[in-house]
Amino acid sequence: MSTAADVDEKDAVKLASVAYAQSVRIPSPSKLQLQAAETMTEGAMLRLKEIEATINASGSEVDSIANELVPQLQKHTEQLTNVFALIDKMAEHIENVKTSVNKMEARLEAAEAANAGQLAKTWSSLTGLNKNTPAPETVQIVSVDDFFASLKV
């Protein structure tokens, strides 16, 4: 609580401050410079407030964009991962088809050679000079249905 003595002291300080301010004489060119500096300071403070508002607004925009885009990017990443897994399965299937085709070609060449050389075999069997030829590799038929059934990722 303020006492009467405290109030009187405050009033005395105010009066002394006003008297001192009146006793100090600032030349008018200095006053103009002070006013210009004050105006520039106020303008700078307003500009700083505008910059702060812009930063706050852009910060919330960045947050909202991140909240929208990050889940979409994660979804697309999962989709791409699935696509790459399908590509890997497709490459494996193509390799199986190549192997199967190569084996079929080898058997076809062997069959053609066997038919073309039938006379030589007959002659060999008649003369007793049988050459044992190895049995051809079994060919695995690659099913397209099995491939497409395996594509479930």
Short mmCIF file of C-alpha atoms in Angstrom, two decimals:
data_model
loop_
_atom_site.label_atom_id
_atom_site.label_comp_id
_atom_site.label_asym_id
_atom_site.label_seq_id
_atom_site.Cartn_x
_atom_site.Cartn_y
_atom_site.Cartn_z
CA MET A 1 0.00 0.00 0.00
CA SER A 2 1.16 3.44 -0.85
CA THR A 3 1.39 5.95 1.91
CA ALA A 4 0.92 9.66 1.56
CA ALA A 5 4.68 10.12 1.80
CA ASP A 6 5.20 7.71 -1.18
CA VAL A 7 2.68 9.60 -3.30
CA ASP A 8 4.31 12.91 -2.44
CA GLU A 9 7.74 11.54 -3.39
CA LYS A 10 6.40 10.30 -6.75
CA ASP A 11 4.83 13.63 -7.48
CA ALA A 12 8.07 15.36 -6.54
CA VAL A 13 10.05 13.12 -8.93
CA LYS A 14 7.57 13.81 -11.78
CA LEU A 15 7.74 17.52 -11.19
CA ALA A 16 11.52 17.42 -11.11
CA SER A 17 11.58 15.40 -14.36
CA VAL A 18 9.29 17.85 -16.12
CA ALA A 19 11.34 20.78 -14.86
CA TYR A 20 14.57 19.15 -16.03
CA ALA A 21 13.09 18.33 -19.47
CA GLN A 22 12.02 21.96 -19.84
CA SER A 23 15.45 23.16 -18.82
CA VAL A 24 17.14 21.07 -21.49
CA ARG A 25 16.91 22.84 -24.78
CA ILE A 26 17.34 20.68 -27.90
CA PRO A 27 18.19 22.64 -31.02
CA SER A 28 15.59 22.36 -33.77
CA PRO A 29 17.88 20.56 -36.29
CA SER A 30 18.47 17.92 -33.61
CA LYS A 31 14.73 17.69 -32.98
CA LEU A 32 14.18 17.08 -36.68
CA GLN A 33 16.83 14.37 -36.65
CA LEU A 34 15.22 12.81 -33.56
CA GLN A 35 11.81 12.88 -35.21
CA ALA A 36 13.22 11.33 -38.39
CA ALA A 37 14.96 8.63 -36.35
CA GLU A 38 11.74 7.99 -34.41
CA THR A 39 9.74 7.73 -37.66
CA MET A 40 12.30 5.35 -39.15
CA THR A 41 12.31 3.26 -35.98
CA GLU A 42 8.51 3.03 -36.00
CA GLY A 43 8.58 2.03 -39.69
CA ALA A 44 11.21 -0.61 -38.98
CA MET A 45 9.15 -1.97 -36.08
CA LEU A 46 6.06 -2.19 -38.33
CA ARG A 47 8.10 -3.97 -40.99
CA LEU A 48 9.43 -6.42 -38.39
CA LYS A 49 5.87 -7.16 -37.28
CA GLU A 50 4.89 -7.79 -40.93
CA ILE A 51 7.86 -10.12 -41.37
CA GLU A 52 6.94 -11.97 -38.19
CA ALA A 53 3.35 -12.40 -39.42
CA THR A 54 4.63 -13.66 -42.80
CA ILE A 55 6.94 -16.15 -41.11
CA ASN A 56 4.13 -17.42 -38.89
CA ALA A 57 1.79 -17.77 -41.87
CA SER A 58 4.37 -19.51 -44.04
CA GLY A 59 5.30 -21.82 -41.18
CA SER A 60 1.73 -23.01 -40.87
CA GLU A 61 1.53 -23.40 -44.67
CA VAL A 62 4.67 -25.54 -44.65
CA ASP A 63 3.22 -27.67 -41.86
CA SER A 64 -0.06 -28.18 -43.70
CA ILE A 65 1.75 -29.02 -46.95
CA ALA A 66 3.97 -31.49 -45.12
CA ASN A 67 0.96 -33.06 -43.43
CA GLU A 68 -0.71 -33.50 -46.83
CA LEU A 69 2.28 -34.52 -48.94
CA VAL A 70 4.17 -36.87 -46.62
CA PRO A 71 1.33 -39.45 -46.42
CA GLN A 72 0.89 -39.25 -50.21
CA LEU A 73 4.62 -39.78 -50.72
CA GLN A 74 4.55 -42.76 -48.37
CA LYS A 75 1.62 -44.25 -50.29
CA HIS A 76 3.40 -43.79 -53.62
CA THR A 77 6.57 -45.29 -52.16
CA GLU A 78 4.62 -48.40 -51.15
CA GLN A 79 3.10 -48.57 -54.63
CA LEU A 80 6.54 -48.30 -56.24
CA THR A 81 7.87 -51.00 -53.93
CA ASN A 82 5.03 -53.27 -55.08
CA VAL A 83 5.75 -52.43 -58.73
CA PHE A 84 9.43 -53.26 -58.26
CA ALA A 85 8.46 -56.57 -56.62
CA LEU A 86 6.26 -57.35 -59.65
CA ILE A 87 9.11 -56.45 -61.99
CA ASP A 88 11.39 -58.82 -60.06
CA LYS A 89 8.80 -61.62 -60.38
CA MET A 90 8.40 -60.86 -64.07
CA ALA A 91 12.19 -61.05 -64.58
CA GLU A 92 12.25 -64.40 -62.76
CA HIS A 93 9.40 -65.70 -64.92
CA ILE A 94 11.11 -64.50 -68.11
CA GLU A 95 14.27 -66.32 -67.03
CA ASN A 96 12.23 -69.50 -66.50
CA VAL A 97 10.69 -69.10 -69.96
CA LYS A 98 14.16 -68.58 -71.51
CA THR A 99 15.46 -71.72 -69.81
CA SER A 100 12.44 -73.70 -70.99
CA VAL A 101 12.78 -72.43 -74.57
CA ASN A 102 16.51 -73.23 -74.60
CA LYS A 103 15.80 -76.79 -73.43
CA MET A 104 13.07 -77.20 -76.06
CA GLU A 105 15.42 -75.92 -78.75
CA ALA A 106 18.08 -78.38 -77.63
CA ARG A 107 15.59 -81.25 -77.77
CA LEU A 108 14.36 -80.10 -81.17
CA GLU A 109 17.91 -79.97 -82.49
CA ALA A 110 18.55 -83.41 -81.04
CA ALA A 111 15.37 -84.76 -82.65
CA GLU A 112 16.31 -83.21 -85.99
CA ALA A 113 19.78 -84.66 -85.72
CA ALA A 114 18.31 -88.03 -84.77
CA ASN A 115 16.01 -88.04 -87.80
CA ALA A 116 18.72 -86.78 -90.11
CA GLY A 117 21.14 -89.36 -88.81
CA GLN A 118 18.64 -92.23 -88.79
CA LEU A 119 20.48 -93.92 -91.62
CA ALA A 120 23.73 -93.65 -89.70
CA LYS A 121 22.05 -95.16 -86.61
CA THR A 122 20.58 -97.98 -88.62
CA TRP A 123 23.97 -98.69 -90.14
CA SER A 124 25.59 -98.50 -86.70
CA SER A 125 23.07 -100.88 -85.19
CA LEU A 126 23.55 -103.32 -88.08
CA THR A 127 27.30 -103.21 -87.77
CA GLY A 128 27.23 -103.33 -83.95
CA LEU A 129 28.78 -99.91 -83.38
CA ASN A 130 26.02 -98.42 -81.19
CA LYS A 131 26.85 -95.07 -79.69
CA ASN A 132 24.95 -94.36 -76.53
CA THR A 133 23.58 -90.85 -76.64
CA PRO A 134 22.59 -89.26 -73.36
CA ALA A 135 18.91 -88.81 -72.68
CA PRO A 136 17.77 -85.28 -73.33
CA GLU A 137 16.92 -83.05 -70.39
CA THR A 138 13.28 -82.91 -69.45
CA VAL A 139 11.59 -79.71 -70.46
CA GLN A 140 9.56 -77.89 -67.89
CA ILE A 141 6.57 -76.18 -69.43
CA VAL A 142 6.14 -72.79 -67.82
CA SER A 143 2.54 -71.96 -67.11
CA VAL A 144 1.39 -68.40 -67.65
CA ASP A 145 -1.50 -68.98 -65.21
CA ASP A 146 0.95 -69.92 -62.46
CA PHE A 147 2.90 -66.75 -63.17
CA PHE A 148 -0.10 -64.45 -62.93
CA ALA A 149 -1.29 -66.22 -59.80
CA SER A 150 2.10 -65.53 -58.22
CA LEU A 151 1.84 -61.78 -58.87
CA LYS A 152 -0.15 -61.12 -55.71
CA VAL A 153 2.12 -58.93 -53.64
#
